[in-house]
């Protein structure tokens, strides 16, 4: 079996990490048990481009238990946990991933996964699908369908669909309620704060914490930063999200203003150039910058480099830029998603839901081979089932609609 990881001797540590994640992923483990018996993915080759974390390992082992043959690469140069990658190789998974790879190496790994000629693709950010559609078109004929884990990937595939460029069906796992309401909000919320604290060890209480993008990730980050005592300031472009932030009790202002008063800046927009030259120039010396969006395009690093006369690494995931104007600006994890690069990504309990959706959606794609090339939502029954199973795992019972209520909710005749 082919594989390339940093150090296979880390496998033992990785196995313990994966086991620990599994204890907090009861829904996915329930699905794994069924997959072991039913083998719904028998003979299916699955190309995965996902953050190589302990939770991803639990998913990969579940896909394997279902009969799938998995090929895995990382979906970001800094998010791979080397011990997890090593442990998966020991499990017989073809892994091509290590932390800190260069862009060329990143695409080398991705192409190694594609050499497996996948029948299903599982993306986080869309790089597998866009590569197949642009540079490896000969592989299209093997593919039944794909899934996408994150907002940025879904945006790319919707653009492909609009341009009629999409050649196979893709399920937007990100857009399932059991995903974005929990993973993007509570997962990114907690793990982004975790990443900032691990990288800096600063006190958040009393800091002006500027958050760009009050979407699902942003709402979670803002909530948690507020909980730690920070003064949260939101920047937005969408009037509804901005208004929501106002009514949630946050200050809202343009970045031009926020740049002058912020102590910590976090971007979570999925958009580019949120923090740029004019903002760096206005910042207080000592300002800390981090990104939680998928790509490292939200903070304009080129402009930051040009304004600086030097930089040095202070500690893991923390770099000091010395600006020509005498100020110092601190950048976390090279502007890559701070929760994965400086911490461990979302907690297992949250990934339990996202990856259960992934596993069930893979099964659904294999069962529904006649889908046309477009972006699909996760079927409602799968979406609801994942939340139902999660509640069950938490030991929480809820009420059920009575026949009378069901009828009432479907009718229009009854008024006052
Ligand atoms: N770090 C992680 O683990 C993680 C997890 C999930 C999603 N993501 C990524 O985070 C990003 C955001 O995801 P989301 O689900 O919150 O998306 P979303 O669409 O819910 O929210 C994005 C918000 O950013 C705002 N925005 C866009 N351009 C802006 C600008 N120039 N200035 C200020 N605000 C702007 C939008 O109006 C929107 O409200 C995406 O790149 C997504 O892929 C990261």
Short mmCIF file of C-alpha atoms and ligand atoms in Angstrom, two decimals:
data_model
loop_
_atom_site.label_atom_id
_atom_site.label_comp_id
_atom_site.label_asym_id
_atom_site.label_seq_id
_atom_site.Cartn_x
_atom_site.Cartn_y
_atom_site.Cartn_z
CA UNK A 1 0.00 0.00 0.00
CA UNK A 2 1.24 3.47 -0.86
CA UNK A 3 1.29 6.19 1.77
CA UNK A 4 3.36 9.18 2.81
CA UNK A 5 3.26 10.66 6.29
CA UNK A 6 5.75 12.45 8.51
CA UNK A 7 6.69 9.68 10.91
CA UNK A 8 5.12 6.24 11.13
CA UNK A 9 6.54 5.82 14.65
CA UNK A 10 3.92 8.28 15.91
CA UNK A 11 1.21 5.69 15.20
CA UNK A 12 0.80 4.50 18.77
CA UNK A 13 0.10 8.02 20.03
CA UNK A 14 -2.32 8.51 17.15
CA UNK A 15 -4.20 5.32 17.98
CA UNK A 16 -4.89 6.57 21.50
CA UNK A 17 -6.07 9.93 20.14
CA UNK A 18 -8.42 8.21 17.71
CA UNK A 19 -9.76 5.96 20.44
CA UNK A 20 -10.40 8.99 22.65
CA UNK A 21 -12.23 10.80 19.84
CA UNK A 22 -14.33 7.67 19.25
CA UNK A 23 -15.56 7.66 22.85
CA UNK A 24 -17.06 11.10 22.19
CA UNK A 25 -18.59 10.20 18.82
CA UNK A 26 -21.43 7.83 19.75
CA UNK A 27 -23.58 8.50 16.68
CA UNK A 28 -20.80 7.70 14.23
CA UNK A 29 -19.92 4.60 16.24
CA UNK A 30 -23.55 3.42 16.01
CA UNK A 31 -23.38 3.91 12.25
CA UNK A 32 -20.07 2.03 12.16
CA UNK A 33 -21.66 -0.98 13.86
CA UNK A 34 -24.39 -1.10 11.20
CA UNK A 35 -21.85 -0.55 8.40
CA UNK A 36 -19.80 -3.50 9.69
CA UNK A 37 -22.83 -5.75 9.26
CA UNK A 38 -24.37 -4.33 6.09
CA UNK A 39 -21.24 -3.25 4.15
CA UNK A 40 -23.07 -0.53 2.18
CA UNK A 41 -19.82 0.76 0.66
CA UNK A 42 -18.45 -2.60 -0.44
CA UNK A 43 -16.01 -2.17 -3.32
CA UNK A 44 -16.41 1.62 -3.36
CA UNK A 45 -13.22 3.65 -3.59
CA UNK A 46 -13.49 6.85 -1.60
CA UNK A 47 -11.09 9.75 -2.16
CA UNK A 48 -11.07 12.03 0.89
CA UNK A 49 -9.53 15.48 1.15
CA UNK A 50 -10.27 16.32 4.79
CA UNK A 51 -8.42 17.82 7.74
CA UNK A 52 -6.48 14.82 9.05
CA UNK A 53 -7.62 14.93 12.66
CA UNK A 54 -8.54 12.26 15.19
CA UNK A 55 -12.22 12.76 14.33
CA UNK A 56 -11.55 12.31 10.61
CA UNK A 57 -9.83 9.06 11.52
CA UNK A 58 -13.02 7.86 13.21
CA UNK A 59 -14.91 8.66 10.00
CA UNK A 60 -12.32 6.95 7.79
CA UNK A 61 -12.44 3.82 9.93
CA UNK A 62 -16.23 3.86 9.66
CA UNK A 63 -16.10 4.10 5.87
CA UNK A 64 -13.64 1.22 5.87
CA UNK A 65 -15.92 -0.80 8.16
CA UNK A 66 -18.65 -0.25 5.56
CA UNK A 67 -16.50 -1.92 2.91
CA UNK A 68 -15.04 1.25 1.38
CA UNK A 69 -11.44 1.60 0.28
CA UNK A 70 -10.28 4.99 1.50
CA UNK A 71 -7.54 7.26 0.13
CA UNK A 72 -6.89 10.32 2.30
CA UNK A 73 -5.04 13.60 1.98
CA UNK A 74 -5.25 16.75 4.11
CA UNK A 75 -7.42 19.70 3.10
CA UNK A 76 -5.06 22.32 4.49
CA UNK A 77 -1.27 22.48 4.76
CA UNK A 78 -1.31 23.08 8.52
CA UNK A 79 -4.24 20.99 9.77
CA UNK A 80 -2.79 17.47 9.63
CA UNK A 81 -2.08 15.78 12.96
CA UNK A 82 0.96 13.65 12.13
CA UNK A 83 0.27 11.05 14.80
CA UNK A 84 -3.23 10.48 13.43
CA UNK A 85 -1.92 10.15 9.87
CA UNK A 86 0.60 7.56 11.06
CA UNK A 87 -2.03 5.56 12.94
CA UNK A 88 -4.27 5.46 9.87
CA UNK A 89 -1.43 4.10 7.74
CA UNK A 90 -1.07 1.31 10.31
CA UNK A 91 -4.80 0.66 9.79
CA UNK A 92 -4.13 0.08 6.11
CA UNK A 93 -5.42 3.44 4.86
CA UNK A 94 -3.59 5.13 1.98
CA UNK A 95 -2.74 8.44 3.65
CA UNK A 96 -0.80 11.22 1.97
CA UNK A 97 -0.55 14.02 4.51
CA UNK A 98 1.80 15.74 6.90
CA UNK A 99 1.74 19.05 8.74
CA UNK A 100 3.52 21.97 7.11
CA UNK A 101 3.51 20.87 3.49
CA UNK A 102 4.18 23.35 0.72
CA UNK A 103 1.59 24.12 -1.94
CA UNK A 104 3.30 21.84 -4.47
CA UNK A 105 3.38 19.00 -1.97
CA UNK A 106 -0.27 19.65 -1.10
CA UNK A 107 -1.30 19.03 -4.70
CA UNK A 108 1.07 16.07 -4.97
CA UNK A 109 -0.79 14.46 -2.04
CA UNK A 110 -4.15 15.30 -3.59
CA UNK A 111 -3.11 13.70 -6.87
CA UNK A 112 -1.95 10.59 -5.03
CA UNK A 113 -5.49 10.27 -3.68
CA UNK A 114 -6.85 10.69 -7.19
CA UNK A 115 -4.58 7.90 -8.42
CA UNK A 116 -6.89 5.64 -6.42
CA UNK A 117 -9.57 6.44 -9.08
CA UNK A 118 -12.30 7.30 -6.57
CA UNK A 119 -15.96 6.42 -7.01
CA UNK A 120 -16.88 8.90 -4.30
CA UNK A 121 -15.10 12.13 -3.39
CA UNK A 122 -15.28 13.67 0.06
CA UNK A 123 -14.05 17.25 0.12
CA UNK A 124 -13.50 19.96 2.71
CA UNK A 125 -13.01 23.08 0.61
CA UNK A 126 -13.55 21.55 -2.81
CA UNK A 127 -9.99 20.89 -4.00
CA UNK A 128 -10.57 17.26 -5.07
CA UNK A 129 -13.59 18.07 -7.20
CA UNK A 130 -12.11 21.16 -8.80
CA UNK A 131 -8.89 19.24 -9.60
CA UNK A 132 -10.83 16.35 -11.16
CA UNK A 133 -12.92 18.79 -13.21
CA UNK A 134 -9.96 20.83 -14.44
CA UNK A 135 -6.81 18.67 -14.58
CA UNK A 136 -7.92 15.04 -14.17
CA UNK A 137 -11.04 14.86 -16.34
CA UNK A 138 -10.30 11.25 -17.28
CA UNK A 139 -11.36 10.33 -13.73
CA UNK A 140 -14.88 11.74 -14.09
CA UNK A 141 -16.24 8.51 -15.54
CA UNK A 142 -15.45 6.58 -12.33
CA UNK A 143 -17.25 8.96 -9.99
CA UNK A 144 -20.76 8.34 -8.63
CA UNK A 145 -20.84 11.52 -6.59
CA UNK A 146 -19.18 13.71 -4.01
CA UNK A 147 -19.80 15.35 -0.67
CA UNK A 148 -18.64 18.73 0.63
CA UNK A 149 -17.99 19.56 4.26
CA UNK A 150 -17.65 23.34 4.35
CA UNK A 151 -19.29 26.60 3.28
CA UNK A 152 -16.43 27.64 0.99
CA UNK A 153 -16.54 24.34 -0.91
CA UNK A 154 -20.30 24.56 -1.36
CA UNK A 155 -19.93 28.11 -2.74
CA UNK A 156 -17.39 26.82 -5.30
CA UNK A 157 -19.65 23.95 -6.40
CA UNK A 158 -22.71 26.20 -6.70
CA UNK A 159 -20.59 28.42 -8.98
CA UNK A 160 -19.64 25.32 -11.02
CA UNK A 161 -23.30 24.28 -11.22
CA UNK A 162 -24.25 27.76 -12.44
CA UNK A 163 -21.55 27.63 -15.13
CA UNK A 164 -22.75 24.12 -16.10
CA UNK A 165 -19.25 22.93 -15.28
CA UNK A 166 -20.27 20.40 -12.62
CA UNK A 167 -20.16 16.89 -14.04
CA UNK A 168 -21.36 14.77 -11.11
CA UNK A 169 -23.77 15.14 -8.19
CA UNK A 170 -22.42 16.72 -5.02
CA UNK A 171 -24.14 16.76 -1.65
CA UNK A 172 -23.65 19.93 0.39
CA UNK A 173 -23.17 18.31 3.78
CA UNK A 174 -22.35 21.78 5.14
CA UNK A 175 -25.89 22.93 4.46
CA UNK A 176 -27.55 20.26 6.60
CA UNK A 177 -29.10 21.70 9.77
CA UNK A 178 -27.39 18.98 11.81
CA UNK A 179 -24.13 20.38 10.44
CA UNK A 180 -23.94 24.14 10.27
CA UNK A 181 -26.04 24.89 13.35
CA UNK A 182 -23.63 22.86 15.46
CA UNK A 183 -20.29 22.40 13.69
CA UNK A 184 -19.92 25.90 12.23
CA UNK A 185 -21.42 27.61 15.27
CA UNK A 186 -20.38 25.70 18.40
CA UNK A 187 -17.46 23.84 16.86
CA UNK A 188 -15.73 26.82 15.26
CA UNK A 189 -16.84 28.97 18.20
CA UNK A 190 -15.03 26.92 20.81
CA UNK A 191 -12.06 25.73 18.78
CA UNK A 192 -11.19 29.18 17.40
CA UNK A 193 -10.93 30.56 20.92
CA UNK A 194 -8.96 27.42 21.82
CA UNK A 195 -6.53 28.05 18.94
CA UNK A 196 -6.03 31.71 19.86
CA UNK A 197 -5.37 30.85 23.48
CA UNK A 198 -2.98 28.00 22.71
CA UNK A 199 -1.03 30.24 20.33
CA UNK A 200 -0.91 33.33 22.53
CA UNK A 201 -1.93 32.46 26.11
CA UNK A 202 -3.45 35.95 26.39
CA UNK A 203 -6.34 37.02 28.60
CA UNK A 204 -9.44 37.65 26.51
CA UNK A 205 -11.35 39.49 29.23
CA UNK A 206 -11.43 43.21 28.50
CA UNK A 207 -9.92 42.90 25.03
CA UNK A 208 -11.52 44.50 21.98
CA UNK A 209 -12.19 41.40 19.90
CA UNK A 210 -13.00 42.27 16.28
CA UNK A 211 -14.79 39.52 14.41
CA UNK A 212 -15.42 39.76 10.66
CA UNK A 213 -18.39 37.84 9.31
CA UNK A 214 -21.43 37.21 11.49
CA UNK A 215 -22.36 33.99 9.71
CA UNK A 216 -22.65 30.58 11.34
CA UNK A 217 -18.98 30.41 12.33
CA UNK A 218 -18.92 34.07 13.33
CA UNK A 219 -21.95 33.77 15.61
CA UNK A 220 -20.25 30.96 17.52
CA UNK A 221 -16.92 32.76 17.82
CA UNK A 222 -18.62 35.98 18.97
CA UNK A 223 -20.69 34.13 21.56
CA UNK A 224 -17.68 32.37 23.05
CA UNK A 225 -15.45 35.47 22.99
CA UNK A 226 -18.19 37.36 24.81
CA UNK A 227 -18.38 34.53 27.33
CA UNK A 228 -14.68 35.02 28.04
CA UNK A 229 -15.29 38.70 28.80
CA UNK A 230 -14.10 40.26 25.54
CA UNK A 231 -15.75 43.35 24.05
CA UNK A 232 -16.87 41.89 20.76
CA UNK A 233 -17.06 44.13 17.69
CA UNK A 234 -18.54 42.79 14.46
CA UNK A 235 -17.78 43.82 10.88
CA UNK A 236 -20.22 42.67 8.19
CA UNK A 237 -21.40 43.39 4.66
CA UNK A 238 -24.82 41.76 4.89
CA UNK A 239 -27.39 44.11 6.50
CA UNK A 240 -29.39 41.25 8.03
CA UNK A 241 -26.42 39.57 9.64
CA UNK A 242 -25.19 42.97 10.83
CA UNK A 243 -28.58 43.72 12.37
CA UNK A 244 -28.65 40.31 14.01
CA UNK A 245 -25.28 41.12 15.58
CA UNK A 246 -26.64 44.45 16.85
CA UNK A 247 -29.63 42.74 18.45
CA UNK A 248 -27.41 40.02 19.90
CA UNK A 249 -25.76 42.87 21.78
CA UNK A 250 -22.58 43.45 19.80
CA UNK A 251 -21.07 46.67 18.44
CA UNK A 252 -21.09 46.75 14.66
CA UNK A 253 -18.85 49.02 12.60
CA UNK A 254 -16.79 49.06 9.40
CA UNK A 255 -13.32 47.53 9.47
CA UNK A 256 -11.79 50.96 8.93
CA UNK A 257 -13.03 51.98 12.38
CA UNK A 258 -12.58 48.63 14.07
CA UNK A 259 -8.95 48.50 12.90
CA UNK A 260 -8.14 51.48 15.13
CA UNK A 261 -9.43 49.93 18.36
CA UNK A 262 -9.08 46.16 18.01
CA UNK A 263 -6.73 44.09 20.18
CA UNK A 264 -7.59 40.75 18.56
CA UNK A 265 -8.92 40.35 15.00
CA UNK A 266 -10.55 37.18 13.71
CA UNK A 267 -11.85 36.71 10.18
CA UNK A 268 -14.57 34.14 9.43
CA UNK A 269 -16.12 35.31 6.18
CA UNK A 270 -14.99 32.89 3.46
CA UNK A 271 -14.15 36.06 1.53
CA UNK A 272 -10.82 37.67 0.61
CA UNK A 273 -8.95 40.80 1.70
CA UNK A 274 -11.02 41.50 4.79
CA UNK A 275 -8.01 42.93 6.59
CA UNK A 276 -5.69 44.79 4.23
CA UNK A 277 -3.02 47.49 3.97
CA UNK A 278 -5.10 50.46 5.12
CA UNK A 279 -6.24 48.48 8.16
CA UNK A 280 -2.76 47.26 9.18
CA UNK A 281 -1.60 50.89 9.10
CA UNK A 282 -4.37 51.94 11.49
CA UNK A 283 -3.89 49.14 13.99
CA UNK A 284 -2.53 49.52 17.51
CA UNK A 285 0.92 48.09 18.03
CA UNK A 286 0.52 44.59 19.48
CA UNK A 287 -2.66 43.73 17.57
CA UNK A 288 -3.18 39.98 17.11
CA UNK A 289 -4.61 38.60 13.84
CA UNK A 290 -6.17 35.21 13.21
CA UNK A 291 -8.34 33.61 10.56
CA UNK A 292 -11.01 30.93 10.96
CA UNK A 293 -12.25 30.96 7.35
CA UNK A 294 -11.38 28.11 5.03
CA UNK A 295 -8.61 29.67 2.94
CA UNK A 296 -5.74 31.94 3.99
CA UNK A 297 -7.00 34.79 1.85
CA UNK A 298 -8.93 36.78 4.45
CA UNK A 299 -5.92 38.63 5.85
CA UNK A 300 -3.82 40.16 3.07
CA UNK A 301 -0.48 38.63 3.95
CA UNK A 302 1.28 40.07 0.92
CA UNK A 303 0.40 43.60 2.03
CA UNK A 304 1.42 42.81 5.60
CA UNK A 305 4.77 41.51 4.33
CA UNK A 306 5.32 44.64 2.22
CA UNK A 307 4.61 46.95 5.16
CA UNK A 308 7.05 45.09 7.35
CA UNK A 309 10.79 45.42 7.67
CA UNK A 310 11.15 42.08 9.39
CA UNK A 311 9.39 39.22 11.14
CA UNK A 312 10.27 36.53 13.63
CA UNK A 313 8.69 33.48 15.16
CA UNK A 314 7.87 34.12 18.80
CA UNK A 315 6.47 30.69 19.59
CA UNK A 316 4.51 27.93 17.88
CA UNK A 317 1.84 29.48 15.63
CA UNK A 318 2.73 33.05 16.61
CA UNK A 319 4.73 35.35 14.34
CA UNK A 320 5.68 38.96 14.97
CA UNK A 321 5.66 41.37 12.02
CA UNK A 322 7.75 44.50 12.57
CA UNK A 323 6.14 47.26 10.56
CA UNK A 324 8.19 50.04 9.00
CA UNK A 325 6.07 52.52 10.99
CA UNK A 326 7.47 51.04 14.20
CA UNK A 327 4.38 49.04 15.19
CA UNK A 328 4.27 45.31 15.77
CA UNK A 329 1.50 43.05 14.53
CA UNK A 330 1.15 39.42 15.53
CA UNK A 331 -0.14 36.79 13.10
CA UNK A 332 -1.39 33.37 14.17
CA UNK A 333 -0.79 30.20 12.13
CA UNK A 334 0.22 32.02 8.95
CA UNK A 335 -3.36 33.20 8.52
CA UNK A 336 -4.61 29.62 8.10
CA UNK A 337 -7.62 28.37 10.01
CA UNK A 338 -6.46 28.95 13.54
CA UNK A 339 -8.70 26.35 15.17
CA UNK A 340 -7.11 23.52 13.19
CA UNK A 341 -3.59 24.88 12.88
CA UNK A 342 -3.11 26.03 16.48
CA UNK A 343 -5.59 23.72 18.21
CA UNK A 344 -7.28 20.42 17.32
CA UNK A 345 -10.19 21.60 15.23
CA UNK A 346 -13.74 21.04 16.36
CA UNK A 347 -14.39 18.92 19.42
CA UNK A 348 -15.27 15.29 18.72
CA UNK A 349 -18.84 15.70 19.99
CA UNK A 350 -19.55 18.16 17.17
CA UNK A 351 -17.71 16.21 14.47
CA UNK A 352 -19.80 13.24 15.55
CA UNK A 353 -22.73 14.93 13.81
CA UNK A 354 -20.89 16.28 10.75
CA UNK A 355 -19.15 13.01 10.03
CA UNK A 356 -22.27 10.92 10.67
CA UNK A 357 -23.86 13.04 7.95
CA UNK A 358 -20.85 12.32 5.72
CA UNK A 359 -21.06 8.55 6.29
CA UNK A 360 -24.82 8.39 5.73
CA UNK A 361 -24.60 10.64 2.68
CA UNK A 362 -21.91 8.42 1.15
CA UNK A 363 -24.23 5.46 1.63
CA UNK A 364 -27.11 7.44 0.09
CA UNK A 365 -25.04 8.39 -2.97
CA UNK A 366 -24.11 4.75 -3.55
CA UNK A 367 -27.78 3.73 -3.29
CA UNK A 368 -28.97 6.52 -5.62
CA UNK A 369 -26.83 6.16 -8.70
CA UNK A 370 -29.25 8.01 -11.00
CA UNK A 371 -28.70 11.50 -9.63
CA UNK A 372 -27.90 14.26 -12.10
CA UNK A 373 -24.89 16.58 -11.79
CA UNK A 374 -26.02 19.28 -9.39
CA UNK A 375 -25.58 20.38 -5.79
CA UNK A 376 -27.99 18.46 -3.54
CA UNK A 377 -29.00 19.06 0.04
CA UNK A 378 -28.60 16.21 2.49
CA UNK A 379 -31.96 14.38 2.41
CA UNK A 380 -34.17 15.60 5.26
CA UNK A 381 -34.57 12.13 6.75
CA UNK A 382 -30.78 11.75 7.11
CA UNK A 383 -30.43 15.28 8.52
CA UNK A 384 -33.18 14.66 11.13
CA UNK A 385 -31.89 11.16 11.90
CA UNK A 386 -28.47 12.49 12.89
CA UNK A 387 -29.97 14.97 15.37
CA UNK A 388 -32.33 12.27 16.65
CA UNK A 389 -29.45 9.86 17.23
CA UNK A 390 -27.43 12.62 18.92
CA UNK A 391 -30.27 13.38 21.32
CA UNK A 392 -30.60 9.66 22.03
CA UNK A 393 -26.88 9.41 22.76
CA UNK A 394 -27.24 12.34 25.15
CA UNK A 395 -30.15 10.58 26.87
CA UNK A 396 -32.53 13.41 26.02
CA UNK A 397 -36.12 12.61 25.15
CA UNK A 398 -38.45 14.98 23.32
CA UNK A 399 -42.18 15.07 22.63
CA UNK A 400 -43.78 13.63 19.52
CA UNK A 401 -46.49 15.20 17.41
CA UNK A 402 -49.90 13.69 18.07
CA UNK A 403 -51.99 12.67 15.01
CA UNK A 404 -54.22 15.66 15.77
CA UNK A 405 -51.24 18.04 15.77
CA UNK A 406 -49.84 16.55 12.57
CA UNK A 407 -53.18 17.14 10.85
CA UNK A 408 -53.44 20.68 12.23
CA UNK A 409 -49.96 21.59 11.04
CA UNK A 410 -50.80 20.46 7.52
CA UNK A 411 -54.17 22.22 7.27
CA UNK A 412 -55.15 25.76 6.32
CA UNK A 413 -58.91 25.75 7.06
CA UNK A 414 -58.83 26.40 10.80
CA UNK A 415 -58.50 30.09 11.78
CA UNK A 416 -59.43 32.06 14.88
N1 LIG B 1 -12.39 26.90 10.82
C1 LIG B 1 -13.26 25.93 10.66
O1 LIG B 1 -13.14 24.85 11.22
C2 LIG B 1 -14.44 26.16 9.80
C3 LIG B 1 -15.63 25.44 10.01
C4 LIG B 1 -16.74 25.71 9.19
C5 LIG B 1 -16.63 26.66 8.19
N2 LIG B 1 -15.43 27.32 7.99
C6 LIG B 1 -15.24 28.33 6.95
O2 LIG B 1 -15.51 29.59 7.54
C7 LIG B 1 -15.98 30.52 6.56
C8 LIG B 1 -17.34 31.08 6.98
O3 LIG B 1 -18.27 30.02 7.04
P1 LIG B 1 -19.77 30.27 7.56
O4 LIG B 1 -20.42 28.93 7.54
O5 LIG B 1 -19.78 31.08 8.78
O6 LIG B 1 -20.32 31.14 6.34
P2 LIG B 1 -21.59 32.11 6.33
O7 LIG B 1 -21.93 32.29 4.89
O8 LIG B 1 -22.62 31.63 7.28
O9 LIG B 1 -21.01 33.48 6.92
C9 LIG B 1 -20.08 34.30 6.27
C10 LIG B 1 -20.40 35.73 6.68
O10 LIG B 1 -19.33 36.58 6.25
C11 LIG B 1 -19.90 37.78 5.77
N3 LIG B 1 -18.97 38.46 4.87
C12 LIG B 1 -18.68 38.19 3.58
N4 LIG B 1 -17.80 39.11 3.09
C13 LIG B 1 -17.53 39.96 4.12
C14 LIG B 1 -16.71 41.11 4.26
N5 LIG B 1 -16.02 41.59 3.22
N6 LIG B 1 -16.67 41.73 5.45
C15 LIG B 1 -17.39 41.29 6.50
N7 LIG B 1 -18.19 40.20 6.44
C16 LIG B 1 -18.26 39.55 5.25
C17 LIG B 1 -21.18 37.33 5.08
O11 LIG B 1 -22.09 38.40 4.93
C18 LIG B 1 -21.68 36.25 6.03
O12 LIG B 1 -22.54 36.79 7.02
C19 LIG B 1 -16.00 29.70 5.25
O13 LIG B 1 -14.78 29.86 4.59
C20 LIG B 1 -16.13 28.27 5.74
O14 LIG B 1 -15.72 27.33 4.78
C21 LIG B 1 -14.36 27.10 8.79
#
